[in-house]
Amino acid sequence: MNEYINILQIIRGTTVDGPGFRTSIYIAGCRHECPGCHNPSSWDFNGGTPYTIEQLMDIIKEEDFDVTLSGGDPLYHPEFVKELIKAVNAIGHNGWLYTGFR
Ligand code: SF4
């Protein structure tokens, strides 16, 4: 598992990525090339800024909201995402994830 992944944006307290107020984390990188993709600028895996799970959890704990992962496609980093969601669940919050994988 990578120690860090590149994050494009973190939105604190959004209501558009799932139920209730959420911390939304946009992970860089996608190769699906879906027709009509809403955000082709997110496809570059080298975009954004690197974050570790610990750094992301510091922000998630600070906000104390449920969490949504989007991108890009978070599931290009399955082990990192699994550990991040486990950490989110461990503090009593749910984690949603948007993916282009089937
Ligand atoms: S999975 Fe999402 S980011 Fe990737 S190409 Fe499809 S719509 Fe765009």
Short mmCIF file of N, CA, C and O and ligand atoms in Angstrom, two decimals:
data_model
loop_
_atom_site.label_atom_id
_atom_site.label_comp_id
_atom_site.label_asym_id
_atom_site.label_seq_id
_atom_site.Cartn_x
_atom_site.Cartn_y
_atom_site.Cartn_z
N MET A 1 0.85 -1.20 0.00
CA MET A 1 0.00 0.00 0.00
C MET A 1 0.88 1.25 0.00
O MET A 1 1.86 1.32 0.73
N ASN A 2 0.51 2.23 -0.83
CA ASN A 2 1.22 3.50 -0.82
C ASN A 2 1.04 4.20 0.52
O ASN A 2 -0.04 4.13 1.11
N GLU A 3 2.08 4.88 0.95
CA GLU A 3 1.97 5.64 2.20
C GLU A 3 1.07 6.86 2.03
O GLU A 3 0.44 7.32 2.96
N TYR A 4 1.02 7.37 0.80
CA TYR A 4 0.17 8.53 0.53
C TYR A 4 -0.48 8.39 -0.84
O TYR A 4 -0.01 7.61 -1.68
N ILE A 5 -1.56 9.16 -1.05
CA ILE A 5 -2.14 9.30 -2.39
C ILE A 5 -2.37 10.79 -2.65
O ILE A 5 -2.47 11.59 -1.72
N ASN A 6 -2.48 11.11 -3.93
CA ASN A 6 -2.66 12.52 -4.29
C ASN A 6 -4.13 12.91 -4.20
O ASN A 6 -5.00 12.23 -4.73
N ILE A 7 -4.37 14.02 -3.53
CA ILE A 7 -5.72 14.52 -3.31
C ILE A 7 -5.90 15.82 -4.08
O ILE A 7 -5.08 16.74 -3.96
N LEU A 8 -6.99 15.89 -4.84
CA LEU A 8 -7.26 17.10 -5.63
C LEU A 8 -7.91 18.18 -4.80
O LEU A 8 -7.62 19.37 -4.95
N GLN A 9 -8.83 17.76 -3.93
CA GLN A 9 -9.60 18.75 -3.17
C GLN A 9 -10.26 18.07 -1.97
O GLN A 9 -10.64 16.89 -2.05
N ILE A 10 -10.39 18.81 -0.89
CA ILE A 10 -11.15 18.35 0.28
C ILE A 10 -12.19 19.41 0.57
O ILE A 10 -11.85 20.59 0.76
N ILE A 11 -13.46 19.01 0.56
CA ILE A 11 -14.54 19.96 0.84
C ILE A 11 -15.15 19.60 2.19
O ILE A 11 -15.60 18.46 2.40
N ARG A 12 -15.15 20.54 3.08
CA ARG A 12 -15.63 20.32 4.45
C ARG A 12 -17.07 20.79 4.57
O ARG A 12 -17.37 21.95 4.29
N GLY A 13 -17.96 19.86 4.95
CA GLY A 13 -19.33 20.26 5.23
C GLY A 13 -20.20 20.40 3.99
O GLY A 13 -21.14 21.19 3.98
N THR A 14 -19.93 19.60 2.95
CA THR A 14 -20.79 19.65 1.76
C THR A 14 -22.05 18.80 1.98
O THR A 14 -22.04 17.85 2.75
N THR A 15 -23.12 19.17 1.26
CA THR A 15 -24.37 18.39 1.36
C THR A 15 -24.74 17.77 0.01
O THR A 15 -25.84 17.26 -0.13
N VAL A 16 -23.84 17.79 -0.96
CA VAL A 16 -24.20 17.32 -2.30
C VAL A 16 -23.61 15.95 -2.65
O VAL A 16 -23.88 15.44 -3.73
N ASP A 17 -22.82 15.34 -1.78
CA ASP A 17 -22.15 14.08 -2.12
C ASP A 17 -22.65 12.91 -1.29
O ASP A 17 -21.95 11.90 -1.14
N GLY A 18 -23.90 13.01 -0.78
CA GLY A 18 -24.45 11.94 0.06
C GLY A 18 -25.33 12.57 1.12
O GLY A 18 -25.49 13.80 1.15
N PRO A 19 -25.90 11.72 2.00
CA PRO A 19 -26.82 12.25 3.01
C PRO A 19 -26.12 13.08 4.08
O PRO A 19 -25.05 12.72 4.56
N GLY A 20 -26.73 14.17 4.46
CA GLY A 20 -26.22 15.00 5.55
C GLY A 20 -24.98 15.78 5.17
O GLY A 20 -24.55 15.80 4.02
N PHE A 21 -24.42 16.44 6.17
CA PHE A 21 -23.15 17.14 5.97
C PHE A 21 -22.02 16.12 5.90
O PHE A 21 -21.98 15.17 6.69
N ARG A 22 -21.09 16.32 4.97
CA ARG A 22 -20.03 15.34 4.76
C ARG A 22 -18.69 16.04 4.48
O ARG A 22 -18.67 17.17 3.99
N THR A 23 -17.62 15.33 4.77
CA THR A 23 -16.31 15.73 4.29
C THR A 23 -16.05 14.96 3.00
O THR A 23 -16.01 13.72 3.01
N SER A 24 -15.93 15.66 1.88
CA SER A 24 -15.71 15.01 0.58
C SER A 24 -14.25 15.14 0.18
O SER A 24 -13.69 16.24 0.22
N ILE A 25 -13.69 14.00 -0.21
CA ILE A 25 -12.28 13.95 -0.57
C ILE A 25 -12.17 13.49 -2.02
O ILE A 25 -12.64 12.39 -2.36
N TYR A 26 -11.56 14.32 -2.85
CA TYR A 26 -11.43 14.03 -4.28
C TYR A 26 -10.03 13.54 -4.57
O TYR A 26 -9.05 14.29 -4.45
N ILE A 27 -9.95 12.26 -4.95
CA ILE A 27 -8.66 11.58 -5.13
C ILE A 27 -8.24 11.66 -6.60
O ILE A 27 -9.05 11.39 -7.50
N ALA A 28 -7.00 12.03 -6.83
CA ALA A 28 -6.51 12.22 -8.20
C ALA A 28 -6.35 10.89 -8.92
O ALA A 28 -5.90 9.90 -8.35
N GLY A 29 -6.72 10.90 -10.20
CA GLY A 29 -6.41 9.78 -11.07
C GLY A 29 -7.60 8.96 -11.50
O GLY A 29 -8.39 8.51 -10.67
N CYS A 30 -7.71 8.76 -12.83
CA CYS A 30 -8.75 7.89 -13.38
C CYS A 30 -8.37 7.52 -14.80
O CYS A 30 -7.86 8.37 -15.55
N ARG A 31 -8.63 6.26 -15.18
CA ARG A 31 -8.33 5.82 -16.55
C ARG A 31 -9.59 5.32 -17.27
O ARG A 31 -9.49 4.72 -18.33
N HIS A 32 -10.77 5.54 -16.70
CA HIS A 32 -11.99 4.98 -17.31
C HIS A 32 -12.39 5.70 -18.59
O HIS A 32 -13.00 5.09 -19.47
N GLU A 33 -12.09 6.99 -18.68
CA GLU A 33 -12.47 7.78 -19.86
C GLU A 33 -13.95 7.64 -20.18
O GLU A 33 -14.35 7.41 -21.33
N CYS A 34 -14.81 7.73 -19.19
CA CYS A 34 -16.26 7.67 -19.40
C CYS A 34 -16.70 8.77 -20.36
O CYS A 34 -16.27 9.91 -20.21
N PRO A 35 -17.57 8.43 -21.32
CA PRO A 35 -18.12 9.50 -22.17
C PRO A 35 -18.87 10.51 -21.31
O PRO A 35 -19.65 10.13 -20.45
N GLY A 36 -18.60 11.78 -21.54
CA GLY A 36 -19.30 12.82 -20.79
C GLY A 36 -18.80 12.99 -19.37
O GLY A 36 -19.50 13.60 -18.55
N CYS A 37 -17.62 12.48 -19.06
CA CYS A 37 -17.05 12.64 -17.71
C CYS A 37 -17.20 14.09 -17.24
O CYS A 37 -16.90 15.03 -17.96
N HIS A 38 -17.67 14.21 -16.00
CA HIS A 38 -17.93 15.54 -15.45
C HIS A 38 -16.64 16.27 -15.08
O HIS A 38 -16.67 17.46 -14.83
N ASN A 39 -15.50 15.53 -15.01
CA ASN A 39 -14.30 16.17 -14.48
C ASN A 39 -13.02 15.56 -15.06
O ASN A 39 -12.22 14.97 -14.33
N PRO A 40 -12.79 15.69 -16.39
CA PRO A 40 -11.58 15.11 -16.99
C PRO A 40 -10.30 15.63 -16.39
O PRO A 40 -9.27 14.95 -16.45
N SER A 41 -10.31 16.81 -15.80
CA SER A 41 -9.09 17.34 -15.20
C SER A 41 -8.66 16.52 -13.99
O SER A 41 -7.55 16.68 -13.48
N SER A 42 -9.52 15.60 -13.52
CA SER A 42 -9.18 14.76 -12.37
C SER A 42 -8.46 13.47 -12.78
O SER A 42 -8.09 12.68 -11.92
N TRP A 43 -8.25 13.25 -14.08
CA TRP A 43 -7.70 11.98 -14.54
C TRP A 43 -6.21 11.80 -14.23
O TRP A 43 -5.70 10.69 -14.18
N ASP A 44 -5.50 12.90 -14.07
CA ASP A 44 -4.04 12.86 -13.87
C ASP A 44 -3.70 12.36 -12.46
O ASP A 44 -4.05 13.00 -11.47
N PHE A 45 -3.02 11.21 -12.40
CA PHE A 45 -2.65 10.65 -11.10
C PHE A 45 -1.62 11.50 -10.36
O PHE A 45 -1.43 11.34 -9.17
N ASN A 46 -0.94 12.37 -11.10
CA ASN A 46 0.06 13.24 -10.47
C ASN A 46 -0.50 14.59 -10.04
O ASN A 46 0.24 15.44 -9.54
N GLY A 47 -1.80 14.79 -10.27
CA GLY A 47 -2.40 16.06 -9.86
C GLY A 47 -2.55 16.14 -8.35
O GLY A 47 -2.41 15.15 -7.63
N GLY A 48 -2.83 17.32 -7.88
CA GLY A 48 -3.13 17.50 -6.45
C GLY A 48 -1.93 17.45 -5.54
O GLY A 48 -0.80 17.67 -5.95
N THR A 49 -2.21 17.11 -4.29
CA THR A 49 -1.23 17.15 -3.21
C THR A 49 -1.25 15.83 -2.45
O THR A 49 -2.33 15.32 -2.17
N PRO A 50 -0.07 15.27 -2.12
CA PRO A 50 -0.06 14.01 -1.40
C PRO A 50 -0.51 14.13 0.05
O PRO A 50 -0.12 15.08 0.75
N TYR A 51 -1.32 13.17 0.48
CA TYR A 51 -1.79 13.08 1.88
C TYR A 51 -1.63 11.65 2.35
O TYR A 51 -1.90 10.69 1.61
N THR A 52 -1.26 11.47 3.60
CA THR A 52 -1.28 10.16 4.24
C THR A 52 -2.67 9.94 4.87
O THR A 52 -3.46 10.89 5.00
N ILE A 53 -2.94 8.70 5.26
CA ILE A 53 -4.19 8.41 5.96
C ILE A 53 -4.27 9.24 7.24
O ILE A 53 -5.32 9.79 7.58
N GLU A 54 -3.18 9.36 7.95
CA GLU A 54 -3.18 10.12 9.20
C GLU A 54 -3.54 11.58 8.96
O GLU A 54 -4.30 12.17 9.73
N GLN A 55 -3.00 12.16 7.92
CA GLN A 55 -3.31 13.56 7.61
C GLN A 55 -4.78 13.72 7.24
O GLN A 55 -5.43 14.69 7.65
N LEU A 56 -5.30 12.78 6.46
CA LEU A 56 -6.73 12.86 6.10
C LEU A 56 -7.60 12.67 7.33
O LEU A 56 -8.61 13.37 7.51
N MET A 57 -7.22 11.74 8.21
CA MET A 57 -8.02 11.49 9.41
C MET A 57 -8.00 12.70 10.34
O MET A 57 -8.99 12.97 11.03
N ASP A 58 -6.92 13.44 10.37
CA ASP A 58 -6.89 14.66 11.19
C ASP A 58 -7.99 15.63 10.74
O ASP A 58 -8.69 16.23 11.56
N ILE A 59 -8.14 15.79 9.43
CA ILE A 59 -9.17 16.69 8.89
C ILE A 59 -10.57 16.11 9.15
O ILE A 59 -11.49 16.81 9.55
N ILE A 60 -10.72 14.81 8.91
CA ILE A 60 -12.02 14.15 9.10
C ILE A 60 -12.46 14.27 10.56
O ILE A 60 -13.63 14.57 10.85
N LYS A 61 -11.55 14.07 11.49
CA LYS A 61 -11.89 14.18 12.91
C LYS A 61 -12.24 15.62 13.28
O LYS A 61 -13.13 15.88 14.08
N GLU A 62 -11.50 16.56 12.71
CA GLU A 62 -11.74 17.97 12.99
C GLU A 62 -13.16 18.36 12.59
O GLU A 62 -13.85 19.10 13.30
N GLU A 63 -13.63 17.86 11.44
CA GLU A 63 -14.95 18.22 10.94
C GLU A 63 -16.05 17.39 11.62
O GLU A 63 -17.17 17.84 11.77
N ASP A 64 -15.75 16.12 11.94
CA ASP A 64 -16.69 15.22 12.60
C ASP A 64 -17.94 14.95 11.76
O ASP A 64 -19.05 14.86 12.29
N PHE A 65 -17.75 14.82 10.44
CA PHE A 65 -18.84 14.47 9.53
C PHE A 65 -18.58 13.08 8.96
O PHE A 65 -17.46 12.56 9.02
N ASP A 66 -19.67 12.48 8.34
CA ASP A 66 -19.45 11.31 7.50
C ASP A 66 -18.60 11.72 6.30
O ASP A 66 -18.40 12.91 6.04
N VAL A 67 -18.13 10.71 5.56
CA VAL A 67 -17.11 10.97 4.53
C VAL A 67 -17.53 10.41 3.18
O VAL A 67 -18.12 9.33 3.10
N THR A 68 -17.25 11.17 2.12
CA THR A 68 -17.43 10.68 0.75
C THR A 68 -16.09 10.76 0.02
O THR A 68 -15.41 11.78 0.09
N LEU A 69 -15.76 9.67 -0.67
CA LEU A 69 -14.57 9.65 -1.52
C LEU A 69 -15.01 9.69 -2.97
O LEU A 69 -15.88 8.94 -3.39
N SER A 70 -14.39 10.58 -3.74
CA SER A 70 -14.69 10.70 -5.16
C SER A 70 -13.39 11.00 -5.88
O SER A 70 -12.31 10.85 -5.33
N GLY A 71 -13.49 11.43 -7.13
CA GLY A 71 -12.24 11.70 -7.82
C GLY A 71 -12.48 12.48 -9.10
O GLY A 71 -13.38 13.31 -9.15
N GLY A 72 -11.72 11.89 -10.08
CA GLY A 72 -10.95 10.64 -10.16
C GLY A 72 -11.77 9.44 -9.71
O GLY A 72 -12.97 9.51 -9.53
N ASP A 73 -11.07 8.32 -9.58
CA ASP A 73 -11.74 7.12 -9.08
C ASP A 73 -10.93 6.57 -7.91
O ASP A 73 -9.80 6.10 -8.09
N PRO A 74 -11.52 6.59 -6.71
CA PRO A 74 -10.79 6.16 -5.51
C PRO A 74 -10.31 4.72 -5.58
O PRO A 74 -9.31 4.37 -4.94
N LEU A 75 -10.99 3.87 -6.36
CA LEU A 75 -10.64 2.45 -6.32
C LEU A 75 -9.41 2.08 -7.15
O LEU A 75 -9.07 0.90 -7.25
N TYR A 76 -8.71 3.07 -7.69
CA TYR A 76 -7.37 2.78 -8.20
C TYR A 76 -6.38 2.65 -7.04
O TYR A 76 -5.22 2.31 -7.26
N HIS A 77 -6.84 2.91 -5.83
CA HIS A 77 -6.01 2.80 -4.63
C HIS A 77 -6.74 1.95 -3.59
O HIS A 77 -7.05 2.43 -2.49
N PRO A 78 -7.06 0.68 -3.92
CA PRO A 78 -7.97 -0.09 -3.05
C PRO A 78 -7.48 -0.28 -1.63
O PRO A 78 -8.26 -0.20 -0.69
N GLU A 79 -6.20 -0.55 -1.45
CA GLU A 79 -5.71 -0.81 -0.09
C GLU A 79 -5.73 0.46 0.75
O GLU A 79 -6.15 0.43 1.92
N PHE A 80 -5.30 1.55 0.17
CA PHE A 80 -5.31 2.83 0.89
C PHE A 80 -6.74 3.19 1.27
O PHE A 80 -7.03 3.56 2.43
N VAL A 81 -7.66 3.04 0.31
CA VAL A 81 -9.07 3.40 0.56
C VAL A 81 -9.68 2.49 1.62
O VAL A 81 -10.43 2.94 2.49
N LYS A 82 -9.36 1.21 1.56
CA LYS A 82 -9.88 0.26 2.56
C LYS A 82 -9.44 0.68 3.97
O LYS A 82 -10.25 0.74 4.90
N GLU A 83 -8.17 1.01 4.11
CA GLU A 83 -7.66 1.40 5.43
C GLU A 83 -8.25 2.75 5.87
O GLU A 83 -8.55 2.94 7.06
N LEU A 84 -8.43 3.66 4.93
CA LEU A 84 -9.02 4.96 5.27
C LEU A 84 -10.46 4.79 5.75
O LEU A 84 -10.86 5.35 6.78
N ILE A 85 -11.24 4.00 5.03
CA ILE A 85 -12.65 3.80 5.42
C ILE A 85 -12.74 3.05 6.75
O ILE A 85 -13.61 3.34 7.58
N LYS A 86 -11.84 2.11 6.96
CA LYS A 86 -11.82 1.43 8.27
C LYS A 86 -11.58 2.44 9.39
O LYS A 86 -12.20 2.37 10.46
N ALA A 87 -10.68 3.38 9.17
CA ALA A 87 -10.40 4.40 10.18
C ALA A 87 -11.60 5.32 10.37
O ALA A 87 -11.90 5.74 11.49
N VAL A 88 -12.29 5.64 9.28
CA VAL A 88 -13.51 6.47 9.37
C VAL A 88 -14.58 5.73 10.17
O VAL A 88 -15.23 6.30 11.06
N ASN A 89 -14.78 4.46 9.85
CA ASN A 89 -15.77 3.66 10.58
C ASN A 89 -15.42 3.55 12.06
O ASN A 89 -16.29 3.54 12.92
N ALA A 90 -14.13 3.48 12.36
CA ALA A 90 -13.69 3.30 13.75
C ALA A 90 -14.02 4.51 14.62
O ALA A 90 -14.09 4.38 15.85
N ILE A 91 -14.23 5.68 14.01
CA ILE A 91 -14.62 6.85 14.81
C ILE A 91 -16.13 7.10 14.69
O ILE A 91 -16.62 8.19 15.02
N GLY A 92 -16.87 6.10 14.18
CA GLY A 92 -18.33 6.16 14.20
C GLY A 92 -18.97 6.86 13.02
O GLY A 92 -20.15 7.22 13.07
N HIS A 93 -18.21 7.03 11.92
CA HIS A 93 -18.77 7.67 10.73
C HIS A 93 -18.83 6.69 9.57
O HIS A 93 -18.05 5.74 9.51
N ASN A 94 -19.78 6.95 8.64
CA ASN A 94 -19.84 6.11 7.45
C ASN A 94 -19.01 6.72 6.33
O ASN A 94 -18.69 7.91 6.35
N GLY A 95 -18.66 5.86 5.38
CA GLY A 95 -17.89 6.31 4.22
C GLY A 95 -18.57 5.89 2.94
O GLY A 95 -18.87 4.72 2.75
N TRP A 96 -18.88 6.85 2.08
CA TRP A 96 -19.41 6.58 0.74
C TRP A 96 -18.27 6.71 -0.24
O TRP A 96 -17.27 7.41 0.01
N LEU A 97 -18.47 6.04 -1.41
CA LEU A 97 -17.42 6.07 -2.41
C LEU A 97 -18.05 6.03 -3.80
O LEU A 97 -18.95 5.21 -4.05
N TYR A 98 -17.64 6.92 -4.66
CA TYR A 98 -18.09 6.92 -6.04
C TYR A 98 -16.98 6.32 -6.91
O TYR A 98 -15.83 6.71 -6.80
N THR A 99 -17.38 5.36 -7.81
CA THR A 99 -16.40 4.69 -8.65
C THR A 99 -16.97 4.45 -10.04
O THR A 99 -18.19 4.34 -10.20
N GLY A 100 -16.07 4.32 -11.01
CA GLY A 100 -16.46 3.94 -12.36
C GLY A 100 -16.23 2.47 -12.62
O GLY A 100 -16.54 1.98 -13.71
N PHE A 101 -15.68 1.73 -11.64
CA PHE A 101 -15.54 0.27 -11.79
C PHE A 101 -16.89 -0.41 -11.64
O PHE A 101 -17.77 0.10 -10.94
N ARG A 102 -17.07 -1.58 -12.28
CA ARG A 102 -18.33 -2.31 -12.19
C ARG A 102 -18.13 -3.60 -11.41
O ARG A 102 -17.08 -4.19 -11.47
S1 SF4 B 1 -15.00 7.32 -13.34
FE1 SF4 B 1 -15.59 9.44 -12.91
S2 SF4 B 1 -13.69 10.63 -13.15
FE2 SF4 B 1 -13.36 8.66 -14.11
S3 SF4 B 1 -13.82 9.02 -16.30
FE3 SF4 B 1 -15.67 8.20 -15.30
S4 SF4 B 1 -16.85 10.01 -14.70
FE4 SF4 B 1 -14.75 10.68 -15.11
#
